[in-house]
Coordinates of C-alpha atoms in Angstrom, one line a residue:
X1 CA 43.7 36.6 75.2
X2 CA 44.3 39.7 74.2
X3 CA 46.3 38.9 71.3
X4 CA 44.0 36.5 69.6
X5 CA 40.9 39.2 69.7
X6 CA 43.6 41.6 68.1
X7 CA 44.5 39.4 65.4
X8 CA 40.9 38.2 64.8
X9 CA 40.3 41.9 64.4
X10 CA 43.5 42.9 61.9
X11 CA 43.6 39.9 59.8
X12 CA 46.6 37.5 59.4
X13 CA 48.7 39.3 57.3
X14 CA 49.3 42.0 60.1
X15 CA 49.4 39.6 63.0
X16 CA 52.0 38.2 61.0
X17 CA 54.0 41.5 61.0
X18 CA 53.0 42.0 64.7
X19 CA 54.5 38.6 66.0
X20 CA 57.5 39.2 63.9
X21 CA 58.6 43.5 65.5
X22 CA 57.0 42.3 68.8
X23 CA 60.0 39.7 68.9
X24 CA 62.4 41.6 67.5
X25 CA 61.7 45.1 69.8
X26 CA 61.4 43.3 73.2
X27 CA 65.5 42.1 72.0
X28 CA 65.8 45.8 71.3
X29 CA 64.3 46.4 74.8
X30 CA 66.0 43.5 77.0
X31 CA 69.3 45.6 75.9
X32 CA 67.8 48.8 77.0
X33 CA 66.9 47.2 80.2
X34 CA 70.4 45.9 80.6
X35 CA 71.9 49.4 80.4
X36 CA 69.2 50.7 83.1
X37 CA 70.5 48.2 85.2
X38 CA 73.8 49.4 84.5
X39 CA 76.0 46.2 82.9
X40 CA 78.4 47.2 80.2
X41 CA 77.6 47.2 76.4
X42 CA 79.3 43.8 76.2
X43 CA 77.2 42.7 78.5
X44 CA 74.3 44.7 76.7
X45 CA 75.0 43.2 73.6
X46 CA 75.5 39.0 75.3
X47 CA 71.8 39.8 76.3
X48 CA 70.5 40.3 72.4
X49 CA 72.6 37.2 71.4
X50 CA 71.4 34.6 74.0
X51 CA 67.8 35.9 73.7
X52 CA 67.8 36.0 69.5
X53 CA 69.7 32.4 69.9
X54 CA 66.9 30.9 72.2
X55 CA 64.1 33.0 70.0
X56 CA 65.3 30.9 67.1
X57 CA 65.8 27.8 68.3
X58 CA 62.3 28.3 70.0
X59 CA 60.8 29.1 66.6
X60 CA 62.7 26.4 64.5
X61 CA 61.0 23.4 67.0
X62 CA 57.8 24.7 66.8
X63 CA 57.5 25.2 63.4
X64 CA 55.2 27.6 64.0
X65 CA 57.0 30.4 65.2
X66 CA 56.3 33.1 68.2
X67 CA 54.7 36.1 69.4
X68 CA 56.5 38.6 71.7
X69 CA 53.4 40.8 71.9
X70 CA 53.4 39.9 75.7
X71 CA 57.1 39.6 76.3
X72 CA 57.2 43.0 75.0
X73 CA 54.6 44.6 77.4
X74 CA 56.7 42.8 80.4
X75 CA 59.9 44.1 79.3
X76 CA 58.7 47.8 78.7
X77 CA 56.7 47.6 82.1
X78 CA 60.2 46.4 83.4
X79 CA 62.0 49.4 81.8
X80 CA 59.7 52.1 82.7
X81 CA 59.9 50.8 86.8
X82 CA 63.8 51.1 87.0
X83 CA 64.8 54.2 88.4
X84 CA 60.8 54.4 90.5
X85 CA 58.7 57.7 90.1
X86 CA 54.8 57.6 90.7
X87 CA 54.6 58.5 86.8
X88 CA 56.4 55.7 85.7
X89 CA 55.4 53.1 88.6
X90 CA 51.5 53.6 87.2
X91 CA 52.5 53.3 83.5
X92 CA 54.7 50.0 84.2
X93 CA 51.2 48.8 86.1
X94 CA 49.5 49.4 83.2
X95 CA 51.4 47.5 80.9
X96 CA 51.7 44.7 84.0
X97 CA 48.0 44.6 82.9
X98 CA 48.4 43.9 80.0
X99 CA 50.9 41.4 79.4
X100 CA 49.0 39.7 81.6
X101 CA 45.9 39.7 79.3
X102 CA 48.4 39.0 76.4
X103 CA 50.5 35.9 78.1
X104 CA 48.4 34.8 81.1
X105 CA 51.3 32.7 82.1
X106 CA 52.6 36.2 83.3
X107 CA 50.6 36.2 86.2
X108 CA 52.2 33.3 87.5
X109 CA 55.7 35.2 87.6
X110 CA 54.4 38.2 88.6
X111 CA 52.5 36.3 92.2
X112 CA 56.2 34.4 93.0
X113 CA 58.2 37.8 92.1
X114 CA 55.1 39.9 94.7
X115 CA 56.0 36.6 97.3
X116 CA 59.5 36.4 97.8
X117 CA 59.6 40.2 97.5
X118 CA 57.4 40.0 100.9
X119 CA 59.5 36.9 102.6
X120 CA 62.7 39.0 101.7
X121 CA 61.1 42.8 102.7
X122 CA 61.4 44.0 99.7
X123 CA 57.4 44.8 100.0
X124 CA 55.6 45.3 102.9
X125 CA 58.3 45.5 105.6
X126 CA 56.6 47.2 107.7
X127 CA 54.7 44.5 108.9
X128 CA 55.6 41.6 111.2
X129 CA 57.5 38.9 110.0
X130 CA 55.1 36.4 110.6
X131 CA 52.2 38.2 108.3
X132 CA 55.1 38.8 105.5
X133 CA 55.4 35.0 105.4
X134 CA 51.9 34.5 105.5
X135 CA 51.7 37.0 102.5
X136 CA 54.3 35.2 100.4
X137 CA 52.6 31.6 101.1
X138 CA 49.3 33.1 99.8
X139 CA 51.0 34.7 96.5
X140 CA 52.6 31.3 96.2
X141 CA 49.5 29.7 96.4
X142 CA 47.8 31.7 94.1
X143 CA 50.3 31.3 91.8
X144 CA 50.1 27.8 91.5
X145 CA 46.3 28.0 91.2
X146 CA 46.4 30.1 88.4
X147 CA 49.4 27.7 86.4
X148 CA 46.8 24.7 87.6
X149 CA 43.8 26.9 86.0
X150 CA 46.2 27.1 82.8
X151 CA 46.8 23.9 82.5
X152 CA 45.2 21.7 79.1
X153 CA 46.5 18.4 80.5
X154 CA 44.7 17.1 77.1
X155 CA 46.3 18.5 75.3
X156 CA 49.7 17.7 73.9
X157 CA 53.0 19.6 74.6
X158 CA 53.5 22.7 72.5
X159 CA 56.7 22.5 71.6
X160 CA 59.4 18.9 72.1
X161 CA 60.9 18.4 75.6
X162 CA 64.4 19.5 74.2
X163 CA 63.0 23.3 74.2
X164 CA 62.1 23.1 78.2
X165 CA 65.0 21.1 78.9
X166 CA 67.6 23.5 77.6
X167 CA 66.0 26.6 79.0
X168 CA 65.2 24.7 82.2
X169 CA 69.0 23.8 82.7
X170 CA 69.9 27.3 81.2
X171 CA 67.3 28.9 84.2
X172 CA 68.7 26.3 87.2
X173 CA 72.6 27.4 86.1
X174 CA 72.2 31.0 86.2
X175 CA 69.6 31.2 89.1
X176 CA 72.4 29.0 91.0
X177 CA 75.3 30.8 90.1
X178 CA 73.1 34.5 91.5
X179 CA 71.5 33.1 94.6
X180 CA 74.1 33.0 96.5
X181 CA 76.0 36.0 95.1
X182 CA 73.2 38.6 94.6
X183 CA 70.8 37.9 98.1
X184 CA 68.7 41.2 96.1
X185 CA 67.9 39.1 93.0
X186 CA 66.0 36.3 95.1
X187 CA 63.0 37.4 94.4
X188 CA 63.6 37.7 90.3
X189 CA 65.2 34.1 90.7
X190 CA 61.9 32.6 92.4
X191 CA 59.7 34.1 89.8
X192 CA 62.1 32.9 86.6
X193 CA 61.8 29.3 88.7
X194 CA 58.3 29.6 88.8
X195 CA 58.0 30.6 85.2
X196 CA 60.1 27.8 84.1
X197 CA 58.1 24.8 86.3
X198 CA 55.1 26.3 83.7
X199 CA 57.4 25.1 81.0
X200 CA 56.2 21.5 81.6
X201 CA 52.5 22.2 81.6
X202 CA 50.8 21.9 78.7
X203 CA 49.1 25.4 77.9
X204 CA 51.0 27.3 79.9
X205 CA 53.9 26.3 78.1
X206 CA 54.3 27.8 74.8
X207 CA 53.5 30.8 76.3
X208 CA 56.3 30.3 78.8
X209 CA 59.4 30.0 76.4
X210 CA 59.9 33.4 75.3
X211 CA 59.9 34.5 78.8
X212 CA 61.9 32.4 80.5
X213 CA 64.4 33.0 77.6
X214 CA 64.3 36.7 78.0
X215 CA 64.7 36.6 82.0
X216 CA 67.6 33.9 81.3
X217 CA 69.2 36.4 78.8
X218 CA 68.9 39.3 80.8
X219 CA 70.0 36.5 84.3
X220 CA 73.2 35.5 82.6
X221 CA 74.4 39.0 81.4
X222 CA 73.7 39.7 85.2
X223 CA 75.9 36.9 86.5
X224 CA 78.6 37.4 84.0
X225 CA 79.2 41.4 84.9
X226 CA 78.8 40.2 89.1
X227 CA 81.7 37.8 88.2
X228 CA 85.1 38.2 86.0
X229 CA 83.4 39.7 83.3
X230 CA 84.5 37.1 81.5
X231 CA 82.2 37.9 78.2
X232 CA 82.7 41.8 78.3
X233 CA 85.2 42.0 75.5
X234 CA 85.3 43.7 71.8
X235 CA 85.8 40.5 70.3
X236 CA 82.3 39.2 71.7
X237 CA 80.8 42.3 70.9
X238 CA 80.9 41.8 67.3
X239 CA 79.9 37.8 67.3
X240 CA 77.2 38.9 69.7
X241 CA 75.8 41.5 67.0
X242 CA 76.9 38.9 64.3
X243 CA 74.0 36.4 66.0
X244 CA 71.4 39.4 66.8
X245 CA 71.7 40.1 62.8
X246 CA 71.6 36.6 61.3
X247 CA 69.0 35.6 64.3
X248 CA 66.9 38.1 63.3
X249 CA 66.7 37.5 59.5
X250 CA 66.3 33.8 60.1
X251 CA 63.4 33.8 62.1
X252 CA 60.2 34.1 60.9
X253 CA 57.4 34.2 63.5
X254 CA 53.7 33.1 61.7
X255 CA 50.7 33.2 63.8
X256 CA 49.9 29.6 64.1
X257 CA 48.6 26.6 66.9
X258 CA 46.4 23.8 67.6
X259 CA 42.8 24.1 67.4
X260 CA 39.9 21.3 68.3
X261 CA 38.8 18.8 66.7
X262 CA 36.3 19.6 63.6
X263 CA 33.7 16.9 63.6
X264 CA 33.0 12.8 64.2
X265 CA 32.7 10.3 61.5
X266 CA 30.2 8.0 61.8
X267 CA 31.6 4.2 62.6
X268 CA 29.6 2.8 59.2
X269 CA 31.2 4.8 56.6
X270 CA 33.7 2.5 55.2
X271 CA 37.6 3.0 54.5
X272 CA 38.0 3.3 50.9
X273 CA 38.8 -0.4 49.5
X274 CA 41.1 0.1 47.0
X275 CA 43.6 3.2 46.6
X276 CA 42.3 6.3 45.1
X277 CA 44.4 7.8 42.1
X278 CA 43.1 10.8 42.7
X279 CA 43.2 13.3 45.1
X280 CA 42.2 17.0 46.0
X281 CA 45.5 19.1 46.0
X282 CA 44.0 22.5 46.6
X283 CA 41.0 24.3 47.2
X284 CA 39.9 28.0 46.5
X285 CA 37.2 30.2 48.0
X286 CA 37.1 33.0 46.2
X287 CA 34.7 35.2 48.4
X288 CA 36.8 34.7 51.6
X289 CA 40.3 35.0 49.9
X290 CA 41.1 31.8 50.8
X291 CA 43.4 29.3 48.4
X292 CA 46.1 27.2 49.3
X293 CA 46.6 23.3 49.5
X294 CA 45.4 20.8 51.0
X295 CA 46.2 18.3 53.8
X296 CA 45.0 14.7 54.1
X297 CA 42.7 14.3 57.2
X298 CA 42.3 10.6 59.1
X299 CA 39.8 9.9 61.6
X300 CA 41.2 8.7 65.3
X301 CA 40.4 5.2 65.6
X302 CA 39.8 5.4 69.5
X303 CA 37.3 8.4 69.3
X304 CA 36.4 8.4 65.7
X305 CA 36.8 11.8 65.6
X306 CA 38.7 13.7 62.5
X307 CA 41.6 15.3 63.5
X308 CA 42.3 19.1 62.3
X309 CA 44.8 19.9 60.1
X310 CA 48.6 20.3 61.8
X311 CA 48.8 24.2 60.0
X312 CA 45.6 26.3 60.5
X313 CA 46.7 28.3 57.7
X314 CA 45.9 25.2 56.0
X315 CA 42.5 23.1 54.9
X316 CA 42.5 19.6 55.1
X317 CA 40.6 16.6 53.2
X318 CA 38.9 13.4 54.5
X319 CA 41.3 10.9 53.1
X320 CA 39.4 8.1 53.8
X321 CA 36.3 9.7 52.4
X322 CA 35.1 10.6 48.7
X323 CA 37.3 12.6 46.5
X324 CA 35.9 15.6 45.4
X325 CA 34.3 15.8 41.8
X326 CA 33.5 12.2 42.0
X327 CA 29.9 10.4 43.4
X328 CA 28.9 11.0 47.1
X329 CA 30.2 14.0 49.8
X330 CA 33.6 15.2 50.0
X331 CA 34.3 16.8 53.2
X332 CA 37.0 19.1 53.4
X333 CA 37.5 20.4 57.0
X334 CA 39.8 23.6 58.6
X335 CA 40.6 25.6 61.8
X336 CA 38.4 28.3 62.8
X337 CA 40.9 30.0 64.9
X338 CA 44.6 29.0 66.7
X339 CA 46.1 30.2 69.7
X340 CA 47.9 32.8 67.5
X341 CA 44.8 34.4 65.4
X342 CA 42.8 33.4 62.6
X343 CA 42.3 30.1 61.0
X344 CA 41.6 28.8 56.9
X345 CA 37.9 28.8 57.6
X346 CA 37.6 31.9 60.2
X347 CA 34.9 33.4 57.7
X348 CA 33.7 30.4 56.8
X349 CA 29.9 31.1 58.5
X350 CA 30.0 34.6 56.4
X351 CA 29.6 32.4 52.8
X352 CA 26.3 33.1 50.8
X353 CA 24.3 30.5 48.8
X354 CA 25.2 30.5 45.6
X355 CA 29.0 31.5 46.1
X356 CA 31.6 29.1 44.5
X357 CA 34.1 26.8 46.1
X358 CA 36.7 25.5 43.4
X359 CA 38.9 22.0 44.1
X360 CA 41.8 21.3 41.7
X361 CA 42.6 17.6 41.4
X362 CA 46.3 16.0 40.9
X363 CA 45.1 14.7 37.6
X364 CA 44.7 18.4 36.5
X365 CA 40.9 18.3 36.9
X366 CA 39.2 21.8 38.8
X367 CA 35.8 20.9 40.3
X368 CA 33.8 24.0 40.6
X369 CA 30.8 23.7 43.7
X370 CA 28.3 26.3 44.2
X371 CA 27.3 26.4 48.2
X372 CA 23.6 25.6 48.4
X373 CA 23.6 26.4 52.4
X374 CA 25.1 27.4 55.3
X375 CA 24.4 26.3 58.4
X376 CA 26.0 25.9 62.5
X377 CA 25.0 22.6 64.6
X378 CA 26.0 21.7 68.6
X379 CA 28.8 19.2 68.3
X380 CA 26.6 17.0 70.3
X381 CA 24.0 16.8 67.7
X382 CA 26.6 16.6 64.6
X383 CA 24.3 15.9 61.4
X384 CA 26.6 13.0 60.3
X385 CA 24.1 11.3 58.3
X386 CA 23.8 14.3 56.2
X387 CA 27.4 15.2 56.4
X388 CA 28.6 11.4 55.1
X389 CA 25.7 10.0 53.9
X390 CA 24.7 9.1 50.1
X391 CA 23.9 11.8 48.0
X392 CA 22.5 11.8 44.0
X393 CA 25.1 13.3 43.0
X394 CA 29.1 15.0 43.1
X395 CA 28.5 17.3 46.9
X396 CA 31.2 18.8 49.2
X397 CA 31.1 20.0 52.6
X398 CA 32.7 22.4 54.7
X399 CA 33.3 22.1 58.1
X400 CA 34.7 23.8 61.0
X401 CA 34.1 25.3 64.6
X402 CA 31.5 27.5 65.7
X403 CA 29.7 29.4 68.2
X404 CA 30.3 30.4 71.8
X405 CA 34.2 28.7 73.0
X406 CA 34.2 27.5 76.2
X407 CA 37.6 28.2 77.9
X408 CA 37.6 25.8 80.6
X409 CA 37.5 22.7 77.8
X410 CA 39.2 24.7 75.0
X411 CA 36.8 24.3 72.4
X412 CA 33.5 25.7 70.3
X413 CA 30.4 24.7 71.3
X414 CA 29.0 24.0 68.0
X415 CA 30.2 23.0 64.0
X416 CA 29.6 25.3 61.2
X417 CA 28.7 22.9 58.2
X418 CA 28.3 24.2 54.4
X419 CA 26.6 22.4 51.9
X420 CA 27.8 22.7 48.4
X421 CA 26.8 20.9 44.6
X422 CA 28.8 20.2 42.2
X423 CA 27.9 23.2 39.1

């Protein structure tokens, strides 16, 4: 995605940043887009509280927080097209283009919007009914392709079923309440449906959320102003600016996500018999500016593979394994990358023999390593032997993913592995 080559490019720090004034400005926008469509400021101001509302309770699941890179192309795009003019028509396709590079998901929206906008003749209409309808099956087709294409069905749901039940119920109330009472908002109804089925889908679904919270938003202020108006009073004005402000400062989006696995164990490498007093509880690298704890890492006893540590921000430690400092190889493994942007070990492949990887112990102990080599395997042909095998002496390895990433099975091709010795 587009996002992830920018934040591979900026650096963390600034993704960060990004994640956190994309949010925040496509609120800022959803209440410009709410004027344009000419609801009151009460209304207005109803949008920025149910969206900031949703944005946090998306971000406090997930723990890991959100990006409204994309969500903020779609909403300017949105923006720009109200009112027409071929100026603005081609810049809203442009930034169409884009959110769809950003949040792929987009596309899925954007083929149900094109269809029921060619069942209804809102696109077109010019053309005989029966080649309209044939035109909205295909764009309905297609759009179900590309949320199948999407789909990781191996991979577990980004975020707990309470986040895409509440905005599935929020979606099914308001598109219920409009379908009947605004025929003209069909098409935007079918799309927010067909954005909140992707919901459920592993892959899609993360990506998902923040849109269907943003079209809900913008859905209810809709139905609310069509109605009694019920919401467009002072005193809601000021607790809907009263959740815009304390939404805001609460959330914190981080750039963040679930990467592969790193490596397999071999089967003969024992558990450790007796417990270990002591642990790693940090590691430093001080040519890649990385430092920071560490996690305990266990093997899955199904695939014997080592899982990656929950926060790529975040190194982890083969619990079962050898501590570092002490006889035989410690393996201490990372994310390479995350669906939000750079992992712990994204430079790991740039370290140079001879540079110095530093591990401080819980009993106070700091176990200096000096990398002796540096080097990137196929994950087929894992060097586990060398990885877990006896060594003469106090060793540590690195380990994460490498090479070329294949998107259709959302993972690297290869391992990078880095020897070090204890100085």
């Amino acid at each position: 995605m587009l996002t992830d080559q920018l934040y591979a490019l900026i650096g963390e720090d600034a993704a960060e940043a990004i994640a956190l004034g994309s949010a925040v400005l496509a609120g800022v926008l959803l209440w410009v887009l709410a004027g344009r469509l000419r609801v009151s400021p009460a209304s207005g101001a109803a949008v920025l509280a149910l969206y900031s509302a949703a944005l946090l309770v998306i971000d406090l699941q997930s723990g890991p927080g959100v990006d409204g890179t994309g969500l903020l192309l779609l909403v300017a795009a949105a923006t720009l097209s109200v009112g027409g003019g071929r100026v603005r028509n081609g810049a809203a396709l442009v930034l169409l283009v884009l959110a769809v590079g950003a949040i792929p998901v987009a596309a899925v929206g954007l083929l149900v919007l094109l269809g029921g906008m060619a069942l209804t003749g809102g696109i077109v209409h010019r053309l005989p009914k029966a080649l309209r309808v044939a035109a909205a099956i295909a764009a309905i087709v297609c759009a179900a392709a590309v949320a199948i294409l999407l789909a990781r069905p191996d991979e577990p749901a980004a975020l707990p079923a309470f986040v895409p039940a509440v905005l599935t119920l929020w979606a099914l109330l308001v598109v219920g309440i409009l379908w009947r009472r605004l025929p003209w908002l069909r098409a935007v109804c079918a799309a927010v449906l067909g954005l909140t089925a992707c919901l459920w889908i592993p892959g899609p679904d993360a990506d998902a959320t923040l849109v269907v919270a943003a079209a809900g938003a913008l859905l209810t202020a809709i139905a609310a102003e069509d109605t009694t108006a019920v919401l467009a009073r002072r005193a809601f004005v000021a607790v809907a600016a009263a959740a815009v402000v304390g939404s805001t400062v609460l959330l914190t989006p981080t750039v963040a996500g679930q990467g592969p696995a790193l490596l397999r164990p071999p089967a003969n490498v024992p558990a450790a018999a007796v417990a270990v007093p002591v642990r790693p509880v940090a590691v430093a690298i001080p040519a890649l500016g990385v430092t920071g704890p560490l996690e305990d890492l266990v093997a899955d006893p199904a695939t014997r593979e080592l899982s990656a540590p929950n926060d790529p921000a975040r190194a982890g430690w083969y619990a079962a394994g050898v501590v570092p400092g002490d006889q035989g190889p410690a393996v201490i493994g990372g994310h390479v990358d995350s669906r939000r942007g750079p992992g712990v070990f994204f430079r790991l492949r740039t370290l140079y023999k001879g540079d110095l990887i530093e591990v401080t112990r819980s009993d106070g102990r700091t176990v200096r390593f000096s990398v002796l080599a540096v080097a990137l395997f196929p994950k087929d042909a894992f060097p586990t032997q060398a990885v877990y095998g006896p060594t003469p002496g106090p060793e540590l390895r690195l380990v994460t993913c490498g090479g070329t990433f294949d998107r259709s099975v959302r993972s690297y091709a290869d391992n990078v592995v880095v020897d070090a010795a204890l100085v």
